[in-house]
mmCIF file of C-alpha atoms in Angstrom:
data_model
loop_
_atom_site.group_PDB
_atom_site.id
_atom_site.type_symbol
_atom_site.label_atom_id
_atom_site.label_comp_id
_atom_site.label_asym_id
_atom_site.label_seq_id
_atom_site.Cartn_x
_atom_site.Cartn_y
_atom_site.Cartn_z
ATOM 1 C CA MET A 1 23.968 20.058 14.779
ATOM 2 C CA LYS A 2 22.558 16.718 15.192
ATOM 3 C CA VAL A 3 19.755 15.823 12.933
ATOM 4 C CA LEU A 4 17.743 12.707 12.680
ATOM 5 C CA PHE A 5 16.308 11.633 9.329
ATOM 6 C CA LEU A 6 13.301 9.398 9.680
ATOM 7 C CA THR A 7 12.231 7.294 6.723
ATOM 8 C CA VAL A 8 9.071 4.957 6.571
ATOM 9 C CA LEU A 9 9.111 1.831 4.122
ATOM 10 C CA TYR A 10 6.068 0.333 2.792
ATOM 11 C CA SER A 11 6.686 -1.974 -0.217
ATOM 12 C CA THR A 12 9.886 -0.660 -1.932
ATOM 13 C CA PRO A 13 13.183 -2.298 -0.873
ATOM 14 C CA PRO A 14 15.764 0.145 0.141
ATOM 15 C CA LYS A 15 17.926 -0.232 -2.738
ATOM 16 C CA GLU A 16 14.771 0.908 -5.035
ATOM 17 C CA CYS A 17 13.506 3.563 -2.623
ATOM 18 C CA SER A 18 13.955 6.943 -4.200
ATOM 19 C CA THR A 19 13.955 8.652 -0.629
ATOM 20 C CA ILE A 20 16.877 6.376 0.677
ATOM 21 C CA ARG A 21 18.792 6.377 -2.713
ATOM 22 C CA SER A 22 18.940 10.119 -2.730
ATOM 23 C CA LEU A 23 19.577 10.374 1.080
ATOM 24 C CA ALA A 24 22.737 8.126 0.623
ATOM 25 C CA LYS A 25 24.133 10.666 -2.011
ATOM 26 C CA LEU A 26 23.837 13.710 0.446
ATOM 27 C CA ASP A 27 27.370 15.035 1.346
ATOM 28 C CA PHE A 28 27.249 15.863 5.067
ATOM 29 C CA SER A 29 30.988 16.364 5.315
ATOM 30 C CA ALA A 30 31.015 20.023 3.919
ATOM 31 C CA THR A 31 28.191 20.847 6.751
ATOM 32 C CA ALA A 32 27.843 21.245 10.390
ATOM 33 C CA ILE A 33 24.973 18.373 10.241
ATOM 34 C CA GLU A 34 25.859 15.425 12.428
ATOM 35 C CA PRO A 35 23.088 12.945 10.690
ATOM 36 C CA SER A 36 21.521 9.798 12.273
ATOM 37 C CA PHE A 37 18.992 7.776 10.315
ATOM 38 C CA VAL A 38 16.087 5.781 11.387
ATOM 39 C CA PHE A 39 14.369 3.628 9.026
ATOM 40 C CA TRP A 40 10.958 2.180 10.076
ATOM 41 C CA ASP A 41 9.950 -0.868 7.638
ATOM 42 C CA ASN A 42 6.134 -1.334 7.607
ATOM 43 C CA SER A 43 6.395 -4.023 4.959
ATOM 44 C CA LYS A 44 4.726 -7.482 5.816
ATOM 45 C CA GLU A 45 8.070 -9.647 5.425
ATOM 46 C CA GLY A 46 10.412 -6.945 6.277
ATOM 47 C CA PHE A 47 13.642 -5.935 4.240
ATOM 48 C CA GLY A 48 16.044 -6.224 6.889
ATOM 49 C CA CYS A 49 18.912 -3.675 7.490
ATOM 50 C CA LYS A 50 21.705 -5.319 5.634
ATOM 51 C CA ASP A 51 21.449 -2.922 2.573
ATOM 52 C CA LEU A 52 20.700 0.041 4.647
ATOM 53 C CA LYS A 53 24.079 -0.626 6.598
ATOM 54 C CA THR A 54 25.875 -0.801 3.418
ATOM 55 C CA MET A 55 24.266 2.321 1.788
ATOM 56 C CA PHE A 56 24.928 4.357 5.210
ATOM 57 C CA ALA A 57 28.222 2.821 6.135
ATOM 58 C CA GLY A 58 29.879 4.788 9.096
ATOM 59 C CA VAL A 59 26.546 6.490 10.119
ATOM 60 C CA ASP A 60 24.443 5.559 13.006
ATOM 61 C CA VAL A 61 21.573 3.728 11.414
ATOM 62 C CA ASP A 62 18.605 2.501 13.474
ATOM 63 C CA TYR A 63 16.115 -0.001 11.997
ATOM 64 C CA HIS A 64 12.596 -1.080 13.004
ATOM 65 C CA HIS A 65 10.279 -3.599 11.509
ATOM 66 C CA SER A 66 6.454 -3.664 11.966
ATOM 67 C CA PRO A 67 4.791 -6.198 10.109
ATOM 68 C CA GLU A 68 1.474 -5.079 11.437
ATOM 69 C CA ASN A 69 1.707 -1.894 9.195
ATOM 70 C CA LEU A 70 1.878 0.699 12.276
ATOM 71 C CA GLY A 71 -0.106 3.720 12.150
ATOM 72 C CA LEU A 72 2.111 6.614 11.009
ATOM 73 C CA ALA A 73 1.224 9.001 13.830
ATOM 74 C CA VAL A 74 1.845 5.861 16.243
ATOM 75 C CA LEU A 75 5.615 5.476 14.898
ATOM 76 C CA TYR A 76 6.024 9.130 14.674
ATOM 77 C CA ASN A 77 5.424 9.848 18.404
ATOM 78 C CA ARG A 78 7.612 6.810 19.221
ATOM 79 C CA VAL A 79 10.824 7.780 17.460
ATOM 80 C CA VAL A 80 9.984 11.496 18.615
ATOM 81 C CA LYS A 81 9.801 10.202 22.369
ATOM 82 C CA GLN A 82 13.056 8.153 21.707
ATOM 83 C CA SER A 83 14.968 10.729 20.229
ATOM 84 C CA ARG A 84 13.791 14.220 20.842
ATOM 85 C CA HIS A 85 16.395 14.745 23.729
ATOM 86 C CA LEU A 86 19.295 13.464 21.713
ATOM 87 C CA VAL A 87 19.086 15.353 18.676
ATOM 88 C CA ASP A 88 18.501 19.078 17.699
ATOM 89 C CA TYR A 89 16.217 18.655 14.368
ATOM 90 C CA MET A 90 14.278 15.760 13.139
ATOM 91 C CA VAL A 91 13.567 15.265 9.366
ATOM 92 C CA PHE A 92 10.323 13.257 8.312
ATOM 93 C CA LEU A 93 10.294 11.367 4.915
ATOM 94 C CA ASP A 94 7.938 9.231 2.844
ATOM 95 C CA ASP A 95 9.572 6.459 0.698
ATOM 96 C CA ASP A 96 8.724 8.048 -2.509
ATOM 97 C CA SER A 97 10.449 11.448 -2.577
ATOM 98 C CA SER A 98 13.782 12.613 -4.167
ATOM 99 C CA ILE A 99 15.757 14.644 -1.865
ATOM 100 C CA PRO A 100 18.146 16.923 -4.070
ATOM 101 C CA SER A 101 21.662 18.059 -3.023
ATOM 102 C CA ASP A 102 20.810 21.550 -2.082
ATOM 103 C CA TYR A 103 18.199 20.332 0.530
ATOM 104 C CA LEU A 104 21.158 20.389 3.220
ATOM 105 C CA ASP A 105 21.957 24.185 2.205
ATOM 106 C CA SER A 106 18.193 25.067 2.718
ATOM 107 C CA MET A 107 18.459 23.159 6.027
ATOM 108 C CA LEU A 108 21.253 25.259 7.305
ATOM 109 C CA THR A 109 19.447 28.645 6.515
ATOM 110 C CA PHE A 110 16.457 27.565 8.261
ATOM 111 C CA PHE A 111 18.422 26.782 11.583
ATOM 112 C CA GLU A 112 19.561 30.361 11.712
ATOM 113 C CA SER A 113 15.849 31.648 11.365
ATOM 114 C CA GLY A 114 14.942 30.768 14.931
ATOM 115 C CA VAL A 115 11.534 28.976 13.533
ATOM 116 C CA MET A 116 10.637 25.769 15.094
ATOM 117 C CA LEU A 117 9.285 23.959 11.596
ATOM 118 C CA ALA A 118 10.255 24.204 7.985
ATOM 119 C CA LEU A 119 8.870 22.486 4.948
ATOM 120 C CA PRO A 120 10.325 22.362 1.498
ATOM 121 C CA LYS A 121 8.216 22.893 -1.888
ATOM 122 C CA ILE A 122 6.871 19.364 -3.060
ATOM 123 C CA TYR A 123 5.944 18.783 -6.857
ATOM 124 C CA CYS A 124 4.285 16.110 -8.296
ATOM 125 C CA ASP A 125 4.235 15.958 -12.024
ATOM 126 C CA ASP A 126 5.199 19.766 -12.152
ATOM 127 C CA VAL A 127 2.169 20.585 -9.790
ATOM 128 C CA LEU A 128 3.020 22.062 -6.281
ATOM 129 C CA ILE A 129 1.266 19.680 -3.994
ATOM 130 C CA SER A 130 2.807 21.243 -0.586
ATOM 131 C CA PRO A 131 2.508 23.410 1.007
ATOM 132 C CA GLY A 132 -1.322 23.827 0.637
ATOM 133 C CA VAL A 133 -3.634 26.422 2.152
ATOM 134 C CA ILE A 134 -6.764 25.607 4.429
ATOM 135 C CA ASN A 135 -9.812 27.377 4.087
ATOM 136 C CA GLY A 136 -12.612 26.194 6.431
ATOM 137 C CA VAL A 137 -12.780 22.382 5.815
ATOM 138 C CA ARG A 138 -11.342 22.391 2.338
ATOM 139 C CA GLY A 139 -7.741 22.557 1.265
ATOM 140 C CA ARG A 140 -6.333 24.073 -1.894
ATOM 141 C CA LEU A 141 -3.191 24.420 -3.786
ATOM 142 C CA PHE A 142 -0.634 27.040 -2.864
ATOM 143 C CA ASP A 143 0.197 29.386 -5.702
ATOM 144 C CA ALA A 144 3.705 28.594 -6.809
ATOM 145 C CA LYS A 145 4.304 31.875 -8.118
ATOM 146 C CA ALA A 146 3.449 33.317 -4.701
ATOM 147 C CA TYR A 147 6.032 31.008 -2.793
ATOM 148 C CA LYS A 148 8.744 32.919 -1.258
ATOM 149 C CA ALA A 149 11.529 31.197 0.682
ATOM 150 C CA GLY A 150 11.812 32.495 4.373
ATOM 151 C CA VAL A 151 9.699 32.892 7.243
ATOM 152 C CA VAL A 152 6.005 33.351 6.502
ATOM 153 C CA ALA A 153 2.802 33.318 8.738
ATOM 154 C CA SER A 154 1.762 29.720 9.733
ATOM 155 C CA LYS A 155 -1.927 30.689 9.715
ATOM 156 C CA ASN A 156 -3.964 28.348 7.436
ATOM 157 C CA ILE A 157 -0.629 26.778 5.858
ATOM 158 C CA VAL A 158 -0.416 22.968 5.671
ATOM 159 C CA GLY A 159 1.914 20.447 4.015
ATOM 160 C CA MET A 160 2.924 17.042 3.608
ATOM 161 C CA MET A 161 5.410 15.645 6.182
ATOM 162 C CA SER A 162 7.907 14.269 3.686
ATOM 163 C CA GLY A 163 10.913 16.934 3.965
ATOM 164 C CA THR A 164 9.216 18.588 6.829
ATOM 165 C CA VAL A 165 12.167 19.689 9.356
ATOM 166 C CA ILE A 166 11.191 20.198 13.113
ATOM 167 C CA ASN A 167 13.179 21.663 15.958
ATOM 168 C CA SER A 168 13.101 18.908 18.616
ATOM 169 C CA LYS A 169 12.339 21.516 21.119
ATOM 170 C CA LEU A 170 8.868 21.954 19.546
ATOM 171 C CA PHE A 171 8.036 18.501 21.451
ATOM 172 C CA ASP A 172 8.640 20.018 24.804
ATOM 173 C CA SER A 173 5.238 21.627 24.181
ATOM 174 C CA GLU A 174 2.129 19.454 24.225
ATOM 175 C CA ILE A 175 2.092 19.067 20.565
ATOM 176 C CA ALA A 176 2.006 15.430 18.953
ATOM 177 C CA PHE A 177 0.892 13.392 16.094
ATOM 178 C CA CYS A 178 -2.759 12.455 16.379
ATOM 179 C CA GLU A 179 -2.993 8.741 16.802
ATOM 180 C CA ARG A 180 -6.707 8.495 15.842
ATOM 181 C CA LEU A 181 -5.298 8.988 12.317
ATOM 182 C CA SER A 182 -3.323 6.196 10.640
ATOM 183 C CA LEU A 183 -2.435 7.570 7.330
ATOM 184 C CA TYR A 184 -4.036 10.377 5.691
ATOM 185 C CA GLY A 185 -4.858 13.608 7.676
ATOM 186 C CA VAL A 186 -1.656 12.800 9.929
ATOM 187 C CA ASP A 187 0.323 15.811 8.336
ATOM 188 C CA THR A 188 -2.615 18.094 7.858
ATOM 189 C CA LYS A 189 -3.852 17.683 11.694
ATOM 190 C CA PHE A 190 -0.302 18.413 12.832
ATOM 191 C CA TYR A 191 0.303 21.427 10.839
ATOM 192 C CA LEU A 192 -2.880 22.783 12.339
ATOM 193 C CA ASP A 193 -1.944 21.877 15.612
ATOM 194 C CA TYR A 194 1.350 23.600 15.055
ATOM 195 C CA GLN A 195 -0.552 26.770 14.224
ATOM 196 C CA LEU A 196 -1.803 26.888 17.968
ATOM 197 C CA VAL A 197 1.922 27.102 19.204
ATOM 198 C CA SER A 198 3.654 29.138 16.746
ATOM 199 C CA GLN A 199 2.653 32.117 14.273
ATOM 200 C CA ASP A 200 5.806 31.441 12.197
ATOM 201 C CA ILE A 201 6.701 28.775 9.803
ATOM 202 C CA PHE A 202 9.593 28.537 7.281
ATOM 203 C CA PHE A 203 9.549 27.837 3.587
ATOM 204 C CA MET A 204 12.592 26.365 2.461
ATOM 205 C CA ASN A 205 14.229 27.548 -0.906
ATOM 206 C CA VAL A 206 14.318 23.706 -2.256
ATOM 207 C CA ALA A 207 12.056 21.722 -4.328
ATOM 208 C CA ILE A 208 11.433 18.039 -3.753
ATOM 209 C CA GLY A 209 9.832 15.389 -6.301
ATOM 210 C CA HIS A 210 7.394 13.098 -4.896
ATOM 211 C CA SER A 211 4.618 10.755 -6.102
ATOM 212 C CA SER A 212 1.006 10.970 -5.014
ATOM 213 C CA ALA A 213 -1.109 8.001 -4.775
ATOM 214 C CA LEU A 214 -4.353 10.222 -4.537
ATOM 215 C CA ARG A 215 -3.300 11.692 -7.906
ATOM 216 C CA ASP A 216 -2.437 8.504 -9.792
ATOM 217 C CA SER A 217 -5.253 7.150 -11.924
ATOM 218 C CA SER A 218 -3.276 4.246 -12.890
ATOM 219 C CA ILE A 219 -3.918 2.638 -9.555
ATOM 220 C CA PRO A 220 -6.866 -0.091 -9.479
ATOM 221 C CA ILE A 221 -9.981 1.836 -8.797
ATOM 222 C CA ASP A 222 -10.692 -0.516 -5.574
ATOM 223 C CA ASN A 223 -7.448 0.792 -4.186
ATOM 224 C CA GLN A 224 -8.327 4.391 -5.117
ATOM 225 C CA ILE A 225 -11.860 3.881 -3.233
ATOM 226 C CA ALA A 226 -10.123 2.543 -0.173
ATOM 227 C CA ARG A 227 -7.487 5.382 0.077
ATOM 228 C CA PHE A 228 -10.372 8.216 -0.626
ATOM 229 C CA SER A 229 -12.299 6.372 2.090
ATOM 230 C CA ASN A 230 -9.306 6.730 4.526
ATOM 231 C CA LEU A 231 -9.029 10.529 3.550
ATOM 232 C CA MET A 232 -12.892 11.183 4.096
ATOM 233 C CA ALA A 233 -12.696 9.343 7.471
ATOM 234 C CA SER A 234 -9.541 11.454 8.374
ATOM 235 C CA GLN A 235 -11.049 14.651 7.619
ATOM 236 C CA LEU A 236 -13.762 14.263 10.430
ATOM 237 C CA VAL A 237 -10.772 14.126 12.809
ATOM 238 C CA VAL A 238 -8.864 16.731 11.345
ATOM 239 C CA PHE A 239 -11.569 19.678 11.128
ATOM 240 C CA GLU A 240 -13.398 18.679 14.216
ATOM 241 C CA GLU A 241 -12.405 21.961 15.785
ATOM 242 C CA LYS A 242 -14.093 23.787 12.902
ATOM 243 C CA ARG A 243 -17.614 25.528 13.404
ATOM 244 C CA PHE A 244 -20.183 23.202 11.897
ATOM 245 C CA PHE A 245 -17.709 20.785 10.571
ATOM 246 C CA LYS A 246 -19.902 18.009 9.972
ATOM 247 C CA VAL A 247 -22.503 20.018 8.284
ATOM 248 C CA ARG A 248 -19.612 21.509 5.928
ATOM 249 C CA LEU A 249 -18.026 18.171 5.381
ATOM 250 C CA PHE A 250 -21.157 16.425 4.513
ATOM 251 C CA THR A 251 -21.909 18.913 1.840
ATOM 252 C CA TYR A 252 -18.516 18.842 0.381
ATOM 253 C CA PHE A 253 -18.156 15.038 0.284
ATOM 254 C CA ILE A 254 -21.352 14.953 -1.579
ATOM 255 C CA PHE A 255 -19.776 17.344 -4.454
ATOM 256 C CA PHE A 256 -16.508 15.468 -4.058
ATOM 257 C CA VAL A 257 -17.753 12.046 -4.847
ATOM 258 C CA LEU A 258 -19.995 13.554 -7.664
ATOM 259 C CA LEU A 259 -17.040 15.150 -9.194
ATOM 260 C CA LYS A 260 -15.293 11.991 -9.053
ATOM 261 C CA CYS A 261 -17.740 10.031 -10.887
ATOM 262 C CA ILE A 262 -17.974 12.606 -13.704
ATOM 263 C CA ARG A 263 -14.272 13.301 -14.096
ATOM 264 C CA ASN A 264 -13.287 9.423 -13.968
ATOM 265 C CA ARG A 265 -16.202 8.681 -16.107
ATOM 266 C CA SER A 266 -17.081 5.684 -13.581
ATOM 267 C CA ILE A 267 -19.918 5.405 -11.498
ATOM 268 C CA ARG A 268 -17.939 2.895 -9.323
ATOM 269 C CA TYR A 269 -16.645 6.124 -7.350
ATOM 270 C CA ALA A 270 -20.353 6.288 -6.127
ATOM 271 C CA LEU A 271 -19.327 3.526 -3.726
ATOM 272 C CA LEU A 272 -17.704 6.591 -1.697
ATOM 273 C CA PHE A 273 -21.036 7.671 -0.971
ATOM 274 C CA ARG A 274 -20.975 4.919 1.631
ATOM 275 C CA ASN A 275 -18.665 7.045 3.772
ATOM 276 C CA LEU A 276 -21.513 9.364 4.528
ATOM 277 C CA ARG A 277 -22.512 6.914 7.308
ATOM 278 C CA LEU A 278 -19.777 8.451 9.273
ATOM 279 C CA PHE A 279 -22.067 11.255 10.000
ATOM 280 C CA PHE A 280 -24.763 9.277 11.726
#
């Protein structure tokens, strides 16, 4: 089974990247998986491929550098277009995940299911942050106790792209990553679009550790505001097919910003109100 692993790098060198380091430790020799690796370097200066070639010696490694920080959806679509007829499955990874050794076993179980898309459990500080559930224009955490590995209904299920495994045949349909989105919302939009072409999704019996910038209060507040602004703008695209989505999002954004100010005890989050101009 030919499987392509795509990892997107931003500011962490390959040798220090948790995703790459954990990928390099996986033992494919005892499995039916024939891996290949694509590393897309979105850092400004570029890390080069020397360390990657060393860490993945003897395996097909493809390195790309885009100093303009190419949007996630754009680079995802490029890799899909170039590779979907060459491999059976594709795995999409961020640069801040930790891939456990039993990830491969869970992949093999998924392959036998006949389902087109699988996602793992993703934890950040012991909180299950993926998969998630969409109610209207709002997302909520999935009940960790209710998570059962195997085939489940795809309706209202969304997830983070990191660790997502996709059968390449899925891309024979019209589905693609929405290039109107650059960072946040790319995964949610894709999962919502997936529900239009498949009623089933596969929950993998494996957990991945992952950091979350949106949950990291140690990040400078200006950076937080920029990230939340990107997130808010993305939701106008993600939920544009929902009834009365603008009214519902407008109301939600007001409560969201007020709650941020209160919980973080900082009026500076009120700068997020500037994003309400997106509605006019």
